[in-house]
Amino acid sequence: MNTDDNAVVEALRASLTENERLKRELAATADSLREPVAIVGMACRLPGGVRSPEDLWTLLDEGRDAITGFPEDRGWDVEALYDPDPDAHGRSYTREGGFLHDAGEFDARFFGISPREALSMDPQQRLFLETAWEVLERAGLDAGALRGSRTGVFAGVMYHDYGTGLTEVPEELEGFQGAGVAGSLVSGRVSYHLGLEGPSVTVDTACSSSLVALHLAAQSLRAGECDLALAGGVAVMATPSTFVEFSRQRGLSPDGRCKAFAAGADGTGWSEGMSLLLLERLSDARRAGHPVLAVVRGSAVNSDGASNGLTAPNGPSQERVIRQALAAARLTPAEVDLVEAHGTGTRLGDPIEAQAVINTYGKSRDAGHPLWLGSLKSNIGHAQAAAGAAGVIKAVLALGHGVLPRTLHVDEPTPHVDWSAGTVRLLGEARPWPVVDRPRRAAVSAFGVSGTNAHVVIEQAPDLPEAEPPEAADSDVPWVLSARTPTALAERARQLAVYAEAHPELDTAALGRALATTRAAMEHRAVLIGVGRDQLLDGARTLAAGETSPLVVTGRATGGQLAFLFSGQGSQRLGMGRELRARHPEFAEAFDAVCAELDARLPRPLRQVLDAEPGTAEARLLDRTEFTQPALFAFEVALARLLASRGIEPDVVAGHSVGEIAAAHLAGVLSLGDAAALVTARAGLMQALSAPGAMVAVRAEEDEVTALLSGHEHEVSIAAVNGPEAVVLSGVEERVLEITGALRAVGHRTKRLKVSHAFHSPLMEPMLAEFERVARGLRYERPRIPVVSNVSGKLAEGDDLVTAGYWVRHVRATVRFRDSLRTLRAEGVRTFLEVGPGDTLTAMVHENVSGDTEAVPAVRRDREESLSVRAALAALQVRGRAPAVAPHPRHVPLPTYPFEHKRYWLERTIVPQNDTAALVEDPAPDRPAEETRTFVERLAERPAEERRKELIALIVDLAATALGHDTTDEFDEETGFFDLGFSSLTAVEVRNKVNEICGTDANPMLLFDHPTPGMLADHLEELLFTTPTH
Amino acid sequence: MFDVDTYLKHLGYTGSLEPTPGTLRELHKRHMMYVPFDNSRNAAKGLAIWDDVDAGADYFFQALITEGRGGICHEHCGLFRTLLAELGFDVRVISSGVRGAGDEFGPDLEHMLAAVRLDGEDWLVDVGFAGPSFTEPVRVSEDVQRQNGFDYRVVEDGGRLVLQRRPAGRDWQAVYRFTLQERDLSEWKAIASGDNDDPYWHWAGEMIRAGTLIYGRAYETGQLLLVGRRYLRAEDGTDQARVLAKTAEYESVVRHVLRQDA
């Protein structure tokens, strides 16, 4: 072959390879476009008090009807609105519907939204926000961890009428109203408040909005545009205009019920709802261990096009959208068992829809396997923009339960449909799901008045292989709870206790892992550290009741650094570490490794001394410094390793005297071998010193003590400065006692320490040369984490820690522990963990450092060691340092966040003179006289308890206004004004407002003397309503 | 009876008694640490508090040193002035108008303090201001002087001088406005008797009227100030305010500030 031929063959080969590659890519693309999308979470608010999918199933199972009278707290004139005459202008001929009677309720503080802004927000935005949080929790996702993720939000919304009836927008709401009612903000708010960065889209296709949103979300996931998607819809009717409008069209059922596909169908019944699904690509959901409730097999959206009327349904278009969805799902009609229909109960629409279903699903299936047809609207009415996704929730529940729920109000199938044209049957009764040799499937329809049709096919979740049972090693996982407020925290505890009792099959460790890994960590925290179900449950009940227990650690997360403080001599005790060795392999292994290094350099194995029977000669060896120092070193290093295995690492370390060697080892200055050599040499050489000397602790300031040392420096030193009035003298016994005697004479307390030697004194000098020789033979590295030096009381720098000379100085010099603590505080340390067998250093922290700091000992003398460690870890966790916990391999459902609701609803009738007060009030009665009466006059008629609430609401509102709107989320009756950034000026402004509204003459220090809304309310109550007794 | 040695012992001061800036600084700080601000004996008196303005050093000494109580500005000022004069400092009474919540200054006689002239320079000496303000004397100069992380300076403003304070990382803010003109105690007596009733008393004036309890003192590295139930700690260049809603905590803080918990 010549070279040309070769080139041609090469080119051909390359082109074939390229073809293969393209084919593979094409196939991969096609696959990804059809990749099943998993439904991993569902949440809803529906008529009939339905607050969860479980509630919905109960309602379906009981065949309940959720239709009620019109809401009376929205400023609707319910009586005047009703007129049975369909032609009566401005009236509705029905006075029933399906309502979210608590649609105005919202936990504004949870989302950091000021009361004023909450009031201006469309309740649809608020419902969507809370439900979004909830659906993430239900899927076991930490909403906090989704910040910045490619999570999409697809919201179906069709009403924009909140606040539209107001003739006069209150001044305080100007500037909020635009965002308050914009439909785009329903999705936008969720993305904003949860920090989600995928597509954020509000869809308005009228009554198909939420199903179209679901379709778009699935497309977006398959296209790789997002990794997780919230899809659903919300409908709240802030005004009754849609009832009036459809009354004129005679489209409403007079009794407000949807009699879907029934002979008795007489129009639709409007209702409200919020329904939300959380979607994820199936492969991702499996990998992440998220619960797969069902799978979206395929979906389609089309339009009626130029049909026989803008708002009229169109059968052929409905058939087309069904066929498109089946094609997308790669299914034949006979492979679907149930259609959850649009089924609104209108005389025109239902027959058209039924015919389309018969023409598609009803053909080519045998009589034994009919297509079952039903509609949720028969129970809850037509939830409009929320209806499609609500139908999906119902279908998913039905797939899971293996039951075809009943459709209510079917006297007999509508005669306007030729039911014989295909095998379709109406679900007049609930039925068990027919046995099929494939996954169960259901399809859901929704049609918008705009002509936009949507159809979605879902499928039972594929079976999962049983997950590996978790290892028993961490069977003592604590229960962690957090919330935005202390009251919500208590409620969470109550929920957990109830839930854990109702689910004895869930083991406590599984619950612990789920609590730690599938819930967002919020500022108010509690850790239940009991061992075993009973203790944990007791803890939860204790917390719920607002009581305290050593097994319940509570606190508030703060920023700041964590320091480890390694204890020095005096804290040792016989048997220390024995229990930790037995219970925690991480401790035992580290301890063994340290002992191996130490024992090679000690006259007898350290463990023999530590484990000796109390009272024996061997036991007494522990108080000989040659063993004390290595024993502390071994215990502290092993303890630090145990903490590291729980994911707790310090930002900075310090030690007291010999403790600094453990700190230096942890910081990477000395290898284990070299650290062991240093500590044993130090201990052994000190032991060999002949003059024992004395050490005395003195309650006096350093300067005063120093003055007395003058002329005795060769005999006595200040061994340590542990606090503002905590100094330790050390040296020749006679001299030390003489000086401390003088101190006692002028009123200072002194205490002689039980020590074998006068450490950090001139008496150490004979050992320094030999110690330096040993120290010179060691290798020092720069510390990997900052270490505070005893010698300087500052962060180690230069020659500190890394030279033999430093460690020699360290033996002789004053332990500047007080300065060390101040340095740590200045470095931003707010949490101190004492790593040692006692709590000596913890007490010193309390003595030296004030303000928002916490110090805890890892092990307490008076407690079981492992319980101590649990308590210490819990204390760190509530401060914001969470130990690492492995997720549970299976999804463990947990109660969702107990939102703390307040009602926010803009009334049509605003009292102009007192708008501030009117805003926080319940609906202002529209008696004309009311408008001219003052806030105080109106309050005077209320019972005292209600009055107090009103006053608190007023004060919180004024405070929120004074502060601007971003810092009010924390406000409740116990919040200190000055804890939230109040200045003297804002305090005076609020005082001025209070005087203006209440007609009081309070002085400018009002908020200084009554520093919380609750205290101020009590003060005002007394000023305004307490009758003088004389 | 006023007694220098007893006074110095109360302050725990054993250093030099030479009238130098060092002595002044140390005495000033120690006075603020060991003689707290406390208006509780006077809160109910309203403007009549000025009645005692010329009661004399013995009278103030009895209350603040012998009985170990705290006091208000003219008590501190009168006492400390006497000490400085005994030690040979050149000291005179001056007054200031305190900046109110709305940034306006109060009347000129609102607050009493002192000025000391040393080596040709004037120093502001003010141990009776609840603060937050300086704890060591501040030179009357535009030079920035740092204490406890806060910067201080004195600037001119239309014929008057303004003491400014700057927390770390924040802007300058006026503390009060003053002149170095020596005042006579009789000017304050006139307020108490109603002869000098400025119709518009500002912040501090209203504070006096309000009867709000104020406690304060310095410590080694900062200052504590309790106004009503608002507890302020000024340290490291930061004013940290906290509300003491719980009565037990409030009471324990009052004791702490008054050094009754030791």
Coordinates of N, CA and C in Angstrom, one line a residue, chain B residues 133-259:
Chain B
S133 N -16.5 56.5 78.3 CA -15.5 57.6 77.9 C -14.1 57.2 78.4
F134 N -13.2 58.2 78.4 CA -11.9 57.8 78.8 C -11.7 57.4 80.3
T135 N -10.7 56.6 80.5 CA -10.5 56.2 81.9 C -9.1 56.8 82.4
E136 N -8.3 57.3 81.5 CA -7.1 58.0 81.9 C -7.3 59.4 81.2
P137 N -6.6 60.4 81.8 CA -6.8 61.7 81.3 C -6.5 61.8 79.8
V138 N -7.2 62.7 79.1 CA -6.9 63.0 77.7 C -6.4 64.4 77.5
R139 N -5.3 64.4 76.8 CA -4.7 65.7 76.5 C -5.6 66.5 75.6
V140 N -5.7 67.8 75.8 CA -6.5 68.7 75.0 C -5.7 68.9 73.7
S141 N -5.9 68.1 72.7 CA -5.1 68.1 71.5 C -5.7 67.3 70.5
E142 N -5.4 67.6 69.2 CA -6.0 66.9 68.1 C -5.3 65.5 67.9
D143 N -4.2 65.3 68.7 CA -3.5 64.1 68.6 C -4.4 62.9 69.0
V144 N -4.3 61.8 68.3 CA -5.2 60.7 68.6 C -4.6 60.0 69.8
Q145 N -5.4 59.8 70.9 CA -4.8 59.1 72.1 C -5.7 57.8 72.3
R146 N -5.0 56.7 72.3 CA -5.7 55.4 72.4 C -5.8 54.9 73.9
Q147 N -7.0 54.5 74.3 CA -7.2 53.8 75.6 C -8.1 52.6 75.4
N148 N -7.7 51.5 75.9 CA -8.5 50.3 75.8 C -9.1 50.0 74.4
G149 N -8.3 50.4 73.4 CA -8.7 50.1 72.1 C -9.6 51.2 71.5
F150 N -9.9 52.2 72.3 CA -10.7 53.3 71.8 C -9.8 54.5 71.5
D151 N -10.0 55.3 70.5 CA -9.3 56.5 70.2 C -10.0 57.7 70.8
Y152 N -9.3 58.7 71.3 CA -9.8 59.9 71.8 C -9.0 61.1 71.2
R153 N -9.7 62.2 70.9 CA -9.0 63.4 70.6 C -10.0 64.6 70.9
V154 N -9.4 65.8 70.9 CA -10.2 67.0 71.1 C -10.1 67.8 69.9
V155 N -11.2 68.2 69.3 CA -11.1 69.1 68.1 C -11.9 70.4 68.4
E156 N -11.6 71.4 67.6 CA -12.3 72.7 67.8 C -13.6 72.6 67.0
D157 N -14.6 73.3 67.5 CA -15.8 73.4 66.8 C -16.5 74.7 67.1
G158 N -16.3 75.7 66.3 CA -17.0 77.0 66.4 C -16.8 77.6 67.8
G159 N -15.5 77.7 68.2 CA -15.2 78.4 69.5 C -15.3 77.5 70.7
R160 N -15.9 76.3 70.5 CA -15.9 75.4 71.6 C -15.0 74.2 71.3
L161 N -14.7 73.4 72.2 CA -13.9 72.2 72.0 C -14.8 71.0 72.1
V162 N -14.5 69.9 71.3 CA -15.3 68.7 71.4 C -14.4 67.5 71.7
L163 N -14.8 66.8 72.7 CA -14.1 65.5 72.9 C -14.7 64.5 72.0
Q164 N -13.9 63.8 71.2 CA -14.4 62.8 70.4 C -13.8 61.4 70.8
R165 N -14.6 60.4 70.5 CA -14.2 59.0 70.8 C -14.5 58.2 69.6
R166 N -13.6 57.2 69.3 CA -13.8 56.4 68.2 C -13.5 54.9 68.5
P167 N -14.6 54.1 68.5 CA -14.4 52.6 68.7 C -13.6 52.1 67.5
A168 N -13.0 50.9 67.7 CA -12.2 50.3 66.7 C -13.1 50.1 65.4
G169 N -12.6 50.6 64.3 CA -13.3 50.3 63.0 C -14.5 51.1 62.8
R170 N -14.8 52.1 63.7 CA -16.0 52.9 63.6 C -15.6 54.4 63.3
D171 N -16.7 55.2 63.3 CA -16.4 56.6 63.0 C -16.2 57.4 64.3
W172 N -15.6 58.6 64.2 CA -15.5 59.4 65.4 C -16.9 59.8 65.8
Q173 N -17.1 59.9 67.1 CA -18.4 60.4 67.6 C -18.1 61.4 68.8
A174 N -18.9 62.5 68.9 CA -18.6 63.4 70.0 C -19.1 62.8 71.3
V175 N -18.3 63.1 72.4 CA -18.8 62.7 73.7 C -19.5 63.9 74.4
Y176 N -18.7 65.0 74.5 CA -19.3 66.2 74.9 C -18.6 67.4 74.4
R177 N -19.2 68.6 74.6 CA -18.7 69.8 74.1 C -18.3 70.7 75.3
F178 N -17.2 71.3 75.2 CA -16.7 72.1 76.5 C -15.9 73.3 76.1
T179 N -15.6 74.1 77.1 CA -14.5 75.1 76.9 C -13.6 74.9 78.1
L180 N -12.4 75.5 78.1 CA -11.5 75.4 79.2 C -11.7 76.5 80.2
Q181 N -12.8 77.3 80.0 CA -13.1 78.4 80.9 C -13.5 77.8 82.3
E182 N -12.9 78.4 83.3 CA -13.1 77.9 84.7 C -14.5 78.3 85.1
R183 N -15.2 77.4 85.8 CA -16.6 77.7 86.2 C -16.6 77.9 87.7
D184 N -17.7 78.5 88.1 CA -17.9 78.7 89.6 C -19.0 77.8 90.0
L185 N -18.9 77.2 91.2 CA -19.9 76.3 91.7 C -21.3 77.0 91.8
S186 N -21.2 78.3 92.0 CA -22.5 79.0 92.2 C -23.4 78.9 90.9
E187 N -22.7 78.7 89.8 CA -23.5 78.6 88.6 C -24.4 77.4 88.6
W188 N -24.0 76.4 89.2 CA -24.8 75.2 89.3 C -25.9 75.3 90.4
K189 N -25.5 76.0 91.5 CA -26.4 76.3 92.5 C -27.7 77.0 92.0
A190 N -27.4 77.8 91.0 CA -28.5 78.6 90.4 C -29.5 77.7 89.7
I191 N -29.0 76.6 89.1 CA -29.9 75.7 88.4 C -30.8 75.0 89.4
A192 N -30.2 74.6 90.5 CA -31.0 73.9 91.6 C -32.1 74.9 92.1
S193 N -31.7 76.1 92.2 CA -32.7 77.1 92.8 C -33.7 77.5 91.8
G194 N -33.5 77.1 90.5 CA -34.4 77.5 89.5 C -34.1 78.8 88.8
D195 N -33.0 79.4 89.2 CA -32.6 80.7 88.6 C -32.0 80.5 87.2
N196 N -31.5 79.4 87.0 CA -30.8 79.1 85.7 C -31.4 77.9 85.0
D197 N -32.7 78.0 84.9 CA -33.4 76.9 84.4 C -33.4 76.9 82.8
D198 N -32.5 76.3 82.3 CA -32.5 76.2 80.8 C -33.7 75.4 80.4
P199 N -34.5 76.0 79.5 CA -35.8 75.4 79.2 C -35.7 74.1 78.4
Y200 N -34.6 73.9 77.8 CA -34.5 72.6 77.0 C -33.3 71.8 77.5
W201 N -33.6 70.9 78.5 CA -32.6 70.0 79.0 C -32.6 68.8 78.0
H202 N -31.4 68.5 77.6 CA -31.3 67.4 76.7 C -31.1 66.0 77.4
W203 N -30.4 65.2 76.6 CA -30.2 63.8 77.0 C -30.0 63.6 78.5
A204 N -28.8 64.2 79.0 CA -28.4 63.9 80.3 C -29.4 64.6 81.3
G205 N -29.9 65.7 80.9 CA -30.9 66.4 81.7 C -32.1 65.5 81.9
E206 N -32.6 65.0 80.8 CA -33.7 64.1 80.9 C -33.4 62.8 81.7
M207 N -32.2 62.4 81.5 CA -31.7 61.2 82.3 C -31.9 61.5 83.8
I208 N -31.5 62.7 84.2 CA -31.5 63.0 85.6 C -33.0 63.0 86.0
R209 N -33.8 63.7 85.2 CA -35.3 63.7 85.5 C -35.9 62.3 85.6
A210 N -35.4 61.5 84.6 CA -36.0 60.2 84.5 C -35.9 59.3 85.7
G211 N -34.9 59.6 86.5 CA -34.7 58.8 87.7 C -34.2 57.4 87.3
T212 N -33.7 57.2 86.1 CA -33.1 56.0 85.7 C -31.8 55.7 86.5
L213 N -31.6 54.5 87.0 CA -30.4 54.2 87.8 C -29.3 53.9 86.9
I214 N -28.2 54.6 87.2 CA -26.9 54.4 86.4 C -25.8 54.0 87.3
Y215 N -25.1 53.0 86.9 CA -23.9 52.5 87.7 C -22.8 52.3 86.7
G216 N -21.6 52.7 87.1 CA -20.5 52.4 86.2 C -19.2 52.4 87.0
R217 N -18.2 51.8 86.4 CA -16.8 51.9 86.9 C -15.9 51.4 85.8
A218 N -14.6 51.7 86.0 CA -13.6 51.2 85.1 C -13.0 49.9 85.7
Y219 N -12.4 49.1 84.8 CA -11.5 48.1 85.3 C -10.2 48.1 84.5
E220 N -9.3 47.2 84.8 CA -8.0 47.3 84.2 C -8.0 47.7 82.7
T221 N -8.8 47.0 82.0 CA -8.7 47.2 80.5 C -10.0 47.7 79.9
G222 N -10.9 48.3 80.7 CA -12.1 48.7 80.1 C -13.0 49.4 81.1
Q223 N -14.3 49.5 80.7 CA -15.3 50.2 81.5 C -16.6 49.4 81.5
L224 N -17.3 49.4 82.6 CA -18.6 48.8 82.7 C -19.6 49.9 83.0
L225 N -20.8 49.9 82.3 CA -21.8 50.9 82.5 C -23.2 50.3 82.4
L226 N -23.9 50.5 83.5 CA -25.3 50.0 83.5 C -26.2 51.1 83.6
V227 N -27.0 51.3 82.5 CA -28.0 52.4 82.4 C -29.4 51.7 82.4
G228 N -30.1 51.9 83.4 CA -31.4 51.1 83.5 C -30.9 49.6 83.4
R229 N -31.5 48.9 82.5 CA -31.1 47.5 82.4 C -30.2 47.2 81.2
R230 N -29.7 48.3 80.6 CA -28.8 48.1 79.5 C -27.4 48.1 80.1
Y231 N -26.7 47.0 79.9 CA -25.4 46.8 80.4 C -24.3 46.9 79.3
L232 N -23.4 47.8 79.5 CA -22.4 48.0 78.4 C -21.1 47.7 79.0
R233 N -20.3 47.0 78.1 CA -18.9 46.8 78.5 C -18.1 47.4 77.4
A234 N -17.2 48.3 77.7 CA -16.4 49.0 76.7 C -15.0 48.4 76.9
E235 N -14.5 47.7 75.9 CA -13.2 47.0 76.0 C -12.7 46.7 74.6
D236 N -11.4 46.6 74.4 CA -10.8 46.3 73.1 C -11.4 47.1 72.0
G237 N -11.7 48.3 72.2 CA -12.3 49.2 71.2 C -13.7 48.9 70.8
T238 N -14.4 48.1 71.6 CA -15.8 47.7 71.2 C -16.7 48.0 72.4
D239 N -17.9 48.6 72.1 CA -18.9 48.7 73.1 C -19.9 47.6 72.9
Q240 N -19.9 46.7 73.9 CA -20.8 45.6 73.8 C -22.0 45.8 74.8
A241 N -23.2 46.0 74.2 CA -24.3 46.2 75.1 C -25.2 44.9 75.2
R242 N -25.7 44.8 76.3 CA -26.6 43.6 76.6 C -27.7 44.0 77.5
V243 N -28.8 43.4 77.3 CA -29.9 43.7 78.2 C -30.1 42.7 79.3
L244 N -30.3 43.2 80.5 CA -30.4 42.3 81.6 C -31.9 42.2 82.0
A245 N -32.5 41.3 81.4 CA -34.0 41.2 81.6 C -34.3 40.5 82.9
K246 N -33.4 39.6 83.3 CA -33.7 38.8 84.5 C -33.2 39.6 85.7
T247 N -34.1 39.8 86.7 CA -33.8 40.6 87.8 C -32.6 40.1 88.6
A248 N -32.5 38.8 88.8 CA -31.4 38.3 89.6 C -30.1 38.6 88.9
E249 N -30.1 38.5 87.6 CA -28.8 38.9 86.9 C -28.5 40.3 87.0
Y250 N -29.6 41.1 86.9 CA -29.4 42.6 87.0 C -28.8 42.9 88.3
E251 N -29.4 42.4 89.3 CA -28.9 42.7 90.7 C -27.5 42.3 90.9
S252 N -27.2 41.1 90.3 CA -25.8 40.7 90.5 C -24.8 41.5 89.8
V253 N -25.2 42.1 88.6 CA -24.4 43.0 87.9 C -24.2 44.3 88.6
V254 N -25.3 44.8 89.2 CA -25.2 46.0 90.0 C -24.1 45.8 91.1
R255 N -24.2 44.7 91.8 CA -23.2 44.4 92.9 C -21.8 44.4 92.3
H256 N -21.7 43.7 91.1 CA -20.4 43.6 90.5 C -19.8 45.0 90.2
V257 N -20.7 45.8 89.6 CA -20.2 47.1 89.2 C -19.8 48.0 90.4
L258 N -20.6 47.8 91.5 CA -20.3 48.6 92.7 C -19.3 47.9 93.6
R259 N -18.7 46.8 93.0 CA -17.7 46.0 93.8 C -18.2 45.5 95.1

